[in-house]
Coordinates of C-alpha atoms in Angstrom, one line a residue:
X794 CA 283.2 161.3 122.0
X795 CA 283.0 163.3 118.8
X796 CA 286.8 162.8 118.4
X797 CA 286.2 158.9 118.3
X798 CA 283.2 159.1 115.4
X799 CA 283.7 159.1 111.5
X800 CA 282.2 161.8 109.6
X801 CA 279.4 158.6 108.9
X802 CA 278.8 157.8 112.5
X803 CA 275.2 158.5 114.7
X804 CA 275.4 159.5 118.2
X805 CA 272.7 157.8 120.4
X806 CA 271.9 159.8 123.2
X807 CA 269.4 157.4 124.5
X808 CA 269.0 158.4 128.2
X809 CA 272.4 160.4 128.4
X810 CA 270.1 163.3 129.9
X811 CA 269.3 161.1 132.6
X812 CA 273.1 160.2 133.8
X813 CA 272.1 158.9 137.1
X814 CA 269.6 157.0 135.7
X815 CA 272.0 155.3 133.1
X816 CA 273.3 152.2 135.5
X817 CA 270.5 151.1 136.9
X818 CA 268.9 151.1 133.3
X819 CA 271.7 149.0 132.5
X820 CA 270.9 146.0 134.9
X821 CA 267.2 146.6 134.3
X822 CA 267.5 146.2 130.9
X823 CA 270.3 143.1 131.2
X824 CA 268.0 141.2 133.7
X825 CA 265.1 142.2 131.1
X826 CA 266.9 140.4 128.3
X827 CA 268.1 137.6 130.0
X828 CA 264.5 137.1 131.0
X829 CA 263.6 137.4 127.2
X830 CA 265.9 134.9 125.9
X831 CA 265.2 132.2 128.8
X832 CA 261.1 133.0 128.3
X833 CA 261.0 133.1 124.3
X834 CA 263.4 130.1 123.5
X835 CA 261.5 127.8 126.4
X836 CA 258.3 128.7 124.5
X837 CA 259.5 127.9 121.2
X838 CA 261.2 124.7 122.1
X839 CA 258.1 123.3 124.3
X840 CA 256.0 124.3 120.6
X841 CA 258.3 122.0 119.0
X842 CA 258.6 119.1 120.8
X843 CA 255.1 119.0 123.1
X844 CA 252.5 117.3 120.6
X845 CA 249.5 119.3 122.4
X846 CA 250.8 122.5 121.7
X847 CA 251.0 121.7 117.4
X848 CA 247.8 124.0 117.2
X849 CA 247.3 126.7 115.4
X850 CA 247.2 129.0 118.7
X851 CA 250.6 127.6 119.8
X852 CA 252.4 128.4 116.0
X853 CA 251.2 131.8 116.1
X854 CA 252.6 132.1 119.9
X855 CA 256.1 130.8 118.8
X856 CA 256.3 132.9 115.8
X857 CA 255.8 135.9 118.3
X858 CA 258.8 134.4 120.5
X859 CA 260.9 133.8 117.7
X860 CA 260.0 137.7 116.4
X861 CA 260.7 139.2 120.4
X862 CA 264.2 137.2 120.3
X863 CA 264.9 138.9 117.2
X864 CA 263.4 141.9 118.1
X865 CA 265.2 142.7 121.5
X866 CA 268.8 141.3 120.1
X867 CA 268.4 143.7 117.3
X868 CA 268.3 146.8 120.3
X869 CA 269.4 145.7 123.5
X870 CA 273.0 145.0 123.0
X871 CA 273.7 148.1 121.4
X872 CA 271.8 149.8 124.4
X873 CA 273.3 148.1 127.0
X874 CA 276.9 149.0 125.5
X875 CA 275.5 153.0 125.4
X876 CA 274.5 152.9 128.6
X877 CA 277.6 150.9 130.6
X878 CA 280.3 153.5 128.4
X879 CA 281.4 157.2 127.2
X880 CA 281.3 155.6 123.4
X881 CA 277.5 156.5 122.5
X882 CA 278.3 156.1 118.4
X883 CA 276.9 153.3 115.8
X884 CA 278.0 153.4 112.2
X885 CA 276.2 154.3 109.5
X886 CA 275.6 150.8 108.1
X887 CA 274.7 149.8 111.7
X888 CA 272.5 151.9 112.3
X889 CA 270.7 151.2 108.8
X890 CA 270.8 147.6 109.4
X891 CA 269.2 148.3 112.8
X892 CA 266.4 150.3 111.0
X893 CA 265.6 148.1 108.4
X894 CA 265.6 145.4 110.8
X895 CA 263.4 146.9 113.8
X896 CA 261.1 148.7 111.7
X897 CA 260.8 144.7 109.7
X898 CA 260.1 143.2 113.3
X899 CA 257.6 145.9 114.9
X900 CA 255.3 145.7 111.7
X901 CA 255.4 142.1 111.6
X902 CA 254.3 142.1 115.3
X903 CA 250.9 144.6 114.7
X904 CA 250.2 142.0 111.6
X905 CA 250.9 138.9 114.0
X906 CA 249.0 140.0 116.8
X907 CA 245.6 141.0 114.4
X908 CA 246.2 137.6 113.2
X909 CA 246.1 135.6 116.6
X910 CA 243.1 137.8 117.5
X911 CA 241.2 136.3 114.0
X912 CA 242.6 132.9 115.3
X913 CA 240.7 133.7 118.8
X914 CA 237.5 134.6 117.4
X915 CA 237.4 131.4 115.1
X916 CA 237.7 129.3 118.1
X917 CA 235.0 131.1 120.2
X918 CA 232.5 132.0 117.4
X919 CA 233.2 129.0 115.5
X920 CA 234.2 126.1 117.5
X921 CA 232.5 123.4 114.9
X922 CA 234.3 124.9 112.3
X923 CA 238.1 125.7 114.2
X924 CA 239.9 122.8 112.5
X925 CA 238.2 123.7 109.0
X926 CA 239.4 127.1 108.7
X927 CA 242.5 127.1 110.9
X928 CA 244.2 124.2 108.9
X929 CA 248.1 124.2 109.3
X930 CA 248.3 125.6 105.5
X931 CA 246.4 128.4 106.7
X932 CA 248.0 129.2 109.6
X933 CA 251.7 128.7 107.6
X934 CA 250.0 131.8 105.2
X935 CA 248.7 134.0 107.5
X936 CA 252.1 133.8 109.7
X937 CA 254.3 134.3 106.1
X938 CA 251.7 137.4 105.5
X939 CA 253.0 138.9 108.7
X940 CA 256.5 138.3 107.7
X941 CA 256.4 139.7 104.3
X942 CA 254.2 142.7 105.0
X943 CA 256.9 143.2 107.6
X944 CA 259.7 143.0 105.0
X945 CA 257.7 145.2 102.9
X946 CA 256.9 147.8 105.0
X947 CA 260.8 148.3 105.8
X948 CA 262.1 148.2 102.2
X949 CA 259.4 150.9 101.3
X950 CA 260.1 153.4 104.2
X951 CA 264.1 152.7 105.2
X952 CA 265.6 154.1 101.9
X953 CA 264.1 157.3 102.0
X954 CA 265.0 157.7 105.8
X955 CA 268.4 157.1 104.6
X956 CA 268.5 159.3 101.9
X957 CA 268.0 162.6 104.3
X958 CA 270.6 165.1 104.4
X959 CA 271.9 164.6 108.2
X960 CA 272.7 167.6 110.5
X961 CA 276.5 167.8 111.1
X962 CA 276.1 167.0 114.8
X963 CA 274.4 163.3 114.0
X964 CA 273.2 163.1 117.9
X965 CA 270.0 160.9 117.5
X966 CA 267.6 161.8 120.5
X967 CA 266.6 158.0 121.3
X968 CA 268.2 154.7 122.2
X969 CA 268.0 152.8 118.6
X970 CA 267.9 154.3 115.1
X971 CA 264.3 155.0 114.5
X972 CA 262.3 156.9 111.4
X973 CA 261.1 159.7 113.9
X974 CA 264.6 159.9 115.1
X975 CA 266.1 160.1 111.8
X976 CA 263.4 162.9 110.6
X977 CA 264.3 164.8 113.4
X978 CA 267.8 164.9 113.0
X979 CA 267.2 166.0 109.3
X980 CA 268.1 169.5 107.7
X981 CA 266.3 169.3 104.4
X982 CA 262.3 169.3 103.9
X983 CA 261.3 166.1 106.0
X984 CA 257.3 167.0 104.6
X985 CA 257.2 163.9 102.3
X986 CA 258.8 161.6 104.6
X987 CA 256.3 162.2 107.2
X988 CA 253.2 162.0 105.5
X989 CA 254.4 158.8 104.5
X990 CA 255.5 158.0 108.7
X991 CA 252.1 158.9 109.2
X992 CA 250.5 157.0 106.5
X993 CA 252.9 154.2 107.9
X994 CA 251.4 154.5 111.0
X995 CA 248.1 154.0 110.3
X996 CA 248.2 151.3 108.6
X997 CA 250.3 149.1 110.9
X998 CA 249.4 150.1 113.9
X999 CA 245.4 151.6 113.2
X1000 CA 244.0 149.0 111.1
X1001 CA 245.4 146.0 112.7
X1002 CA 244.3 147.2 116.3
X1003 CA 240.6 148.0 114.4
X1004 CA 240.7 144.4 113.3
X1005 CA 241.8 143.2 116.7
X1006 CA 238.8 145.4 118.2
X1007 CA 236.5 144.2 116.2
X1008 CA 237.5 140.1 116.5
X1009 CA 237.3 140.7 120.2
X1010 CA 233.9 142.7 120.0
X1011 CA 232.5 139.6 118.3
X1012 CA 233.7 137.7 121.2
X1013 CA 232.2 139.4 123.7
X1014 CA 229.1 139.5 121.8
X1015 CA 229.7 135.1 122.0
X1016 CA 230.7 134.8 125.3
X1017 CA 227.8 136.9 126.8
X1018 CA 225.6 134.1 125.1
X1019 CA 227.1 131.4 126.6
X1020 CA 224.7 130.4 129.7
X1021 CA 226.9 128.8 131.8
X1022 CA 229.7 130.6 134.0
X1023 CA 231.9 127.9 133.6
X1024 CA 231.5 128.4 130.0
X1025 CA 232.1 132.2 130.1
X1026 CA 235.2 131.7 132.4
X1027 CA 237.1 129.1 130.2
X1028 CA 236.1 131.6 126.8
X1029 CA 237.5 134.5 128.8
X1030 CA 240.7 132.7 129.7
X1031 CA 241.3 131.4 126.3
X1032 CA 241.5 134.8 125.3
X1033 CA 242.7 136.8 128.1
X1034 CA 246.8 136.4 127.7
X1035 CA 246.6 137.2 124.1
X1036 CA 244.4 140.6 125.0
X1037 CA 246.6 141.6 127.6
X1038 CA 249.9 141.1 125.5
X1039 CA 247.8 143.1 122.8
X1040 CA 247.0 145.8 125.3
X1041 CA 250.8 146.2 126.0
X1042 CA 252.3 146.2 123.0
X1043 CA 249.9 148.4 121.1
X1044 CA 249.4 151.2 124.1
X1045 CA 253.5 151.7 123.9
X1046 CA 253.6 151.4 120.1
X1047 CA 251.3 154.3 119.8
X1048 CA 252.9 156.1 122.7
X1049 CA 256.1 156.1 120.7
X1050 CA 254.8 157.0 117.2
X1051 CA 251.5 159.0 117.0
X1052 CA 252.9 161.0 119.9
X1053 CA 253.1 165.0 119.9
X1054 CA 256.4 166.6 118.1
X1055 CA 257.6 168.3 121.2
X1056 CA 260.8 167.8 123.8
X1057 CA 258.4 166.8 127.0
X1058 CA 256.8 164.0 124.6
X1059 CA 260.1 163.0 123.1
X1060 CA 261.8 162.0 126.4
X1061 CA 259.0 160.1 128.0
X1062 CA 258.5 158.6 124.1
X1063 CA 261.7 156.9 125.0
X1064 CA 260.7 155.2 128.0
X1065 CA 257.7 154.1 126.5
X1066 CA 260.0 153.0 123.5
X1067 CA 262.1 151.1 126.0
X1068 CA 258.8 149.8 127.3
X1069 CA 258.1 148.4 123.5
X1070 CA 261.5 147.3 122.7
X1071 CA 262.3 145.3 125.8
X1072 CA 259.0 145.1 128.4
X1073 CA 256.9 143.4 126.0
X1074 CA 259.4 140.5 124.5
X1075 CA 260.3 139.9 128.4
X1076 CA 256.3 140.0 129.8
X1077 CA 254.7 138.1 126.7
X1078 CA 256.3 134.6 127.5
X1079 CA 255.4 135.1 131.4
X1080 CA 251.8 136.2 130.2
X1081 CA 251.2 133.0 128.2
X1082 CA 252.9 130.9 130.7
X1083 CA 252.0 132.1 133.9
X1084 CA 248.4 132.2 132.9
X1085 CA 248.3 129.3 130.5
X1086 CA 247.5 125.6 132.3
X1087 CA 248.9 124.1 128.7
X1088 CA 252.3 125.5 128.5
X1089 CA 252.6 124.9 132.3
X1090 CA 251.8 121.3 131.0
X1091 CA 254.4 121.0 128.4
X1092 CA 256.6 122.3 130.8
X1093 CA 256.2 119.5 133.5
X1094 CA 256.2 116.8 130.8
X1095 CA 259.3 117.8 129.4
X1096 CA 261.3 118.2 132.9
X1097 CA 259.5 114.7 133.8
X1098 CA 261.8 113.6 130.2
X1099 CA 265.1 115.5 131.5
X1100 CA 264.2 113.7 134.8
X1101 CA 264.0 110.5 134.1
X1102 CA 267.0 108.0 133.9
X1103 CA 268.3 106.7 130.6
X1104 CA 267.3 102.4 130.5
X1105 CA 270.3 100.7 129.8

């Protein structure tokens, strides 16, 4: 395998300590994606052309399909060649690219997900007021925010990733190029480039999920008030697929990067990593579809369309 890599070249190891565990990864992680692509894209496409689902809720939910498409395509091919083959390497521009790119996508994500949550407790504290303060031009900001910040966030802490001095070996312990990864495999002093990981950290995944507490709190604090059961159960389901996709993504997130530095926590951080990278995007369309009598809706109006034969 060595023989086959530049001098520039990464070696993912991913789960090569787990040989016998490598296959059935494989179709796991193919069915996964397939899953992924079907889910997300059916979302996005019902968002589009269903007129009930042009709310703000529904942009926000697209905008985190369109962000898990992206997000597993920038991993999952890559892993699913590691894992089916001997060749384990990735180039140094491809593995930069897939840096900037998944470290772009996961921040977006913590800033998307605070967002919806904000979007949740308008509707529920404020239901007068929803269509006042959750205008389209709103909701269009709030979503380019996450985006940006995303951007940000990757053009500030990939470069001086990059810029380590590299152990000869180049054998990256995880499944995707990744700033704890890359720190790890460093030589040189990695002090300042962890502080800023850390300070990194915090802010993307800390505050957002403090902001995401907090809207919630004040939702519970709503709901509570609300006399009828009827009225409680219809709050709690408005909100309960967005909490549970919250719950999953944020528990893995900080599984994989406020985790101990030690062997036992880096192999089980990359099964939850591979819980992040590829559970999530395939679960989150199921969540919001599965438990959502809207989307289940749109979806029967728009197989009625397919259905029904052309007039002549």
């Amino acid at each position: 395998m060595n023989n086959k890599s530049s001098p520039g070249d990464f070696i993912l190891l991913a789960f090569s300590g787990h040989p016998r565990l490598e296959k059935t990864l494989f179709v796991l992680i193919l069915t996964s994606y397939f899953m992924t692509l079907v889910g997300n894209t059916l979302i996005i496409l019902l968002s589009i052309l269903d007129s009930k689902l042009h709310t703000p809720m529904y942009f926000f939910i697209s905008n985190l399909s369109f962000l898990d498409l992206c997000f597993t395509t920038t991993c999952v091919p890559q892993l699913l060649s590691n894992l089916w083959g001997p060749e384990k390497t990735i180039s140094f521009n491809g593995c930069a690219i897939q840096l900037f790119v998944f470290m772009a996508l996961g921040t977006t994500e913590c800033i998307l997900l605070a967002v919806m949550a904000f979007d949740r407790y308008v509707a529920i504290c404020r239901p007068l007021h929803y269509a006042i303060i959750m205008h389209p031009r709103l909701s269009q900001r709030l979503a380019t925010v996450a985006w940006v910040s995303g951007l940000l966030q990757s053009v500030i802490q990939t470069p001086p990733t990059l810029l380590l001095t590299f152990c000869s070996n180049r054998r990256v312990d995880d499944f995707v190029c990744e700033v704890p990864a890359l720190i790890h495999l460093s030589c040189e002093d990695t002090t300042y480039n962890e502080i800023q990981m850390a300070v990194a950290s915090f802010l993307i995944l800390v505050v957002p999920l403090t902001l995401v507490l907090v809207s919630y709190g004040a939702i519970l604090q709503t709901v509570l008030k609300i006399k009828s059961a009827e009225g409680r159960k219809k709050a709690f389901g408005t909100c309960s697929s967005h909490l549970l996709v919250v719950s999953l993504f944020f528990s893995s997130a900080i599984s994989v990067y406020l985790q101990p530095n030690n062997p036992y926590a880096q192999d089980r951080g990359k099964f939850f990593g591979l819980f992040y990278a590829v559970g999530t995007p395939t679960l989150n369309p199921l969540i919001y579809t599965l438990r959502n009598k809207v989307v289940k809706g749109a979806f029967r109006r728009l197989l009625s369309k397919i259905k029904q034969p052309r007039k002549s």
